[in-house]
One Martini backbone bead per residue (centre of mass of N, CA, C, O) as a GRO file, in nm:
protein
  115
    1UNK     BB    1  -0.018  -1.277   0.497
    2UNK     BB    2  -0.345  -1.287   0.357
    3UNK     BB    3  -0.504  -1.544   0.228
    4UNK     BB    4  -0.898  -1.563   0.207
    5UNK     BB    5  -1.060  -1.794   0.051
    6UNK     BB    6  -1.273  -1.558   0.010
    7UNK     BB    7  -1.529  -1.388   0.049
    8UNK     BB    8  -1.527  -1.071   0.267
    9UNK     BB    9  -1.680  -0.943   0.454
   10UNK     BB   10  -1.627  -0.666   0.687
   11UNK     BB   11  -1.644  -0.817   0.923
   12UNK     BB   12  -1.484  -1.056   0.863
   13UNK     BB   13  -1.210  -0.846   0.817
   14UNK     BB   14  -1.231  -0.787   1.120
   15UNK     BB   15  -1.241  -1.020   1.305
   16UNK     BB   16  -0.910  -1.126   1.125
   17UNK     BB   17  -0.756  -0.878   1.223
   18UNK     BB   18  -0.779  -0.893   1.519
   19UNK     BB   19  -0.634  -1.213   1.509
   20UNK     BB   20  -0.408  -1.137   1.394
   21UNK     BB   21  -0.314  -0.931   1.586
   22UNK     BB   22  -0.318  -1.088   1.842
   23UNK     BB   23  -0.103  -1.273   1.745
   24UNK     BB   24   0.165  -0.989   1.614
   25UNK     BB   25   0.093  -0.800   1.469
   26UNK     BB   26   0.201  -0.485   1.276
   27UNK     BB   27   0.120  -0.586   0.935
   28UNK     BB   28  -0.121  -0.597   0.692
   29UNK     BB   29  -0.210  -0.828   0.419
   30UNK     BB   30  -0.484  -0.843   0.194
   31UNK     BB   31  -0.622  -1.137  -0.003
   32UNK     BB   32  -0.917  -1.105  -0.183
   33UNK     BB   33  -1.132  -1.301  -0.340
   34UNK     BB   34  -1.345  -1.283  -0.559
   35UNK     BB   35  -1.391  -0.988  -0.735
   36UNK     BB   36  -1.765  -1.017  -0.956
   37UNK     BB   37  -1.930  -0.793  -0.818
   38UNK     BB   38  -2.094  -0.470  -0.732
   39UNK     BB   39  -2.148  -0.551  -0.431
   40UNK     BB   40  -1.832  -0.658  -0.342
   41UNK     BB   41  -1.707  -0.389  -0.418
   42UNK     BB   42  -1.808  -0.193  -0.227
   43UNK     BB   43  -1.770  -0.434   0.032
   44UNK     BB   44  -1.444  -0.387  -0.006
   45UNK     BB   45  -1.459  -0.075   0.102
   46UNK     BB   46  -1.635  -0.131   0.371
   47UNK     BB   47  -1.355  -0.288   0.469
   48UNK     BB   48  -1.137  -0.134   0.438
   49UNK     BB   49  -1.282   0.138   0.626
   50UNK     BB   50  -1.291  -0.064   0.909
   51UNK     BB   51  -0.993  -0.120   0.919
   52UNK     BB   52  -0.869   0.145   0.915
   53UNK     BB   53  -1.108   0.188   1.237
   54UNK     BB   54  -1.004  -0.089   1.352
   55UNK     BB   55  -0.693  -0.001   1.341
   56UNK     BB   56  -0.345   0.067   1.463
   57UNK     BB   57  -0.225  -0.016   1.204
   58UNK     BB   58  -0.101  -0.156   0.902
   59UNK     BB   59  -0.317  -0.186   0.585
   60UNK     BB   60  -0.452  -0.451   0.352
   61UNK     BB   61  -0.693  -0.447   0.048
   62UNK     BB   62  -0.786  -0.707  -0.186
   63UNK     BB   63  -0.898  -0.820  -0.508
   64UNK     BB   64  -1.001  -1.058  -0.734
   65UNK     BB   65  -1.102  -1.022  -0.982
   66UNK     BB   66  -1.294  -0.848  -1.254
   67UNK     BB   67  -1.253  -0.615  -0.942
   68UNK     BB   68  -0.978  -0.614  -0.830
   69UNK     BB   69  -0.838  -0.405  -0.985
   70UNK     BB   70  -0.967  -0.162  -0.853
   71UNK     BB   71  -0.889  -0.224  -0.550
   72UNK     BB   72  -0.587  -0.111  -0.596
   73UNK     BB   73  -0.689   0.145  -0.656
   74UNK     BB   74  -0.898   0.274  -0.436
   75UNK     BB   75  -0.710   0.163  -0.158
   76UNK     BB   76  -0.609   0.318  -0.144
   77UNK     BB   77  -0.707   0.604  -0.122
   78UNK     BB   78  -0.861   0.485   0.178
   79UNK     BB   79  -0.635   0.353   0.303
   80UNK     BB   80  -0.369   0.172   0.191
   81UNK     BB   81  -0.053   0.098   0.219
   82UNK     BB   82  -0.031  -0.046  -0.057
   83UNK     BB   83   0.099  -0.061  -0.432
   84UNK     BB   84   0.087  -0.362  -0.674
   85UNK     BB   85   0.336  -0.279  -0.906
   86UNK     BB   86   0.456  -0.275  -1.252
   87UNK     BB   87   0.800  -0.255  -1.402
   88UNK     BB   88   0.706  -0.381  -1.671
   89UNK     BB   89   0.549  -0.615  -1.878
   90UNK     BB   90   0.564  -1.013  -1.882
   91UNK     BB   91   0.505  -1.348  -1.912
   92UNK     BB   92   0.532  -1.342  -1.575
   93UNK     BB   93   0.284  -1.131  -1.513
   94UNK     BB   94   0.064  -0.934  -1.338
   95UNK     BB   95  -0.230  -0.788  -1.409
   96UNK     BB   96  -0.363  -0.694  -1.208
   97UNK     BB   97  -0.141  -0.509  -1.224
   98UNK     BB   98  -0.021  -0.199  -1.242
   99UNK     BB   99   0.155   0.040  -1.332
  100UNK     BB  100   0.337   0.230  -1.241
  101UNK     BB  101   0.318   0.514  -1.372
  102UNK     BB  102  -0.009   0.509  -1.385
  103UNK     BB  103  -0.056   0.471  -1.073
  104UNK     BB  104   0.126   0.805  -1.040
  105UNK     BB  105  -0.082   0.950  -1.197
  106UNK     BB  106  -0.378   0.869  -1.073
  107UNK     BB  107  -0.296   0.949  -0.725
  108UNK     BB  108  -0.170   1.244  -0.822
  109UNK     BB  109  -0.516   1.335  -0.932
  110UNK     BB  110  -0.642   1.283  -0.705
  111UNK     BB  111  -0.428   1.468  -0.503
  112UNK     BB  112  -0.507   1.728  -0.669
  113UNK     BB  113  -0.853   1.720  -0.631
  114UNK     BB  114  -0.828   1.705  -0.309
  115UNK     BB  115  -0.727   2.039  -0.312
   0.00000   0.00000   0.00000
C-alpha cells in the first residue's frame, strides 16, 4: 500500500509500481494525492490503464481530492482490483468512499450496459 503524497502522472505511477514489484510486491494499492482538476482526472484514468497494461499483478489506484470520488468509481471499471466502500455512514466514516449498496448498483448497471 502506497500513499504517494503528491499527484503523479501515468509514467511516474508505472515507474513507482515497477520499483515496488521489483522489491517483491505481489499486489499493489496506490492512493494518489489530490485530484482536483479535469486534467488530473484524465491523467488518473490514463495512469490506471497504464498500470494495468505494464504489470501482471493486481493493482488498485485511486486519488483523493475534489475529483477523487470519481476515481473510486471509474478505476474498478478500468481494471483496479479493489473498491473501497462504506457499509453506511457515521461520524468516523470516510465520506469519499461510496456507500456499498450504491457502488454495487453502479457496477451492476455498468456491467449490464456492457453486454
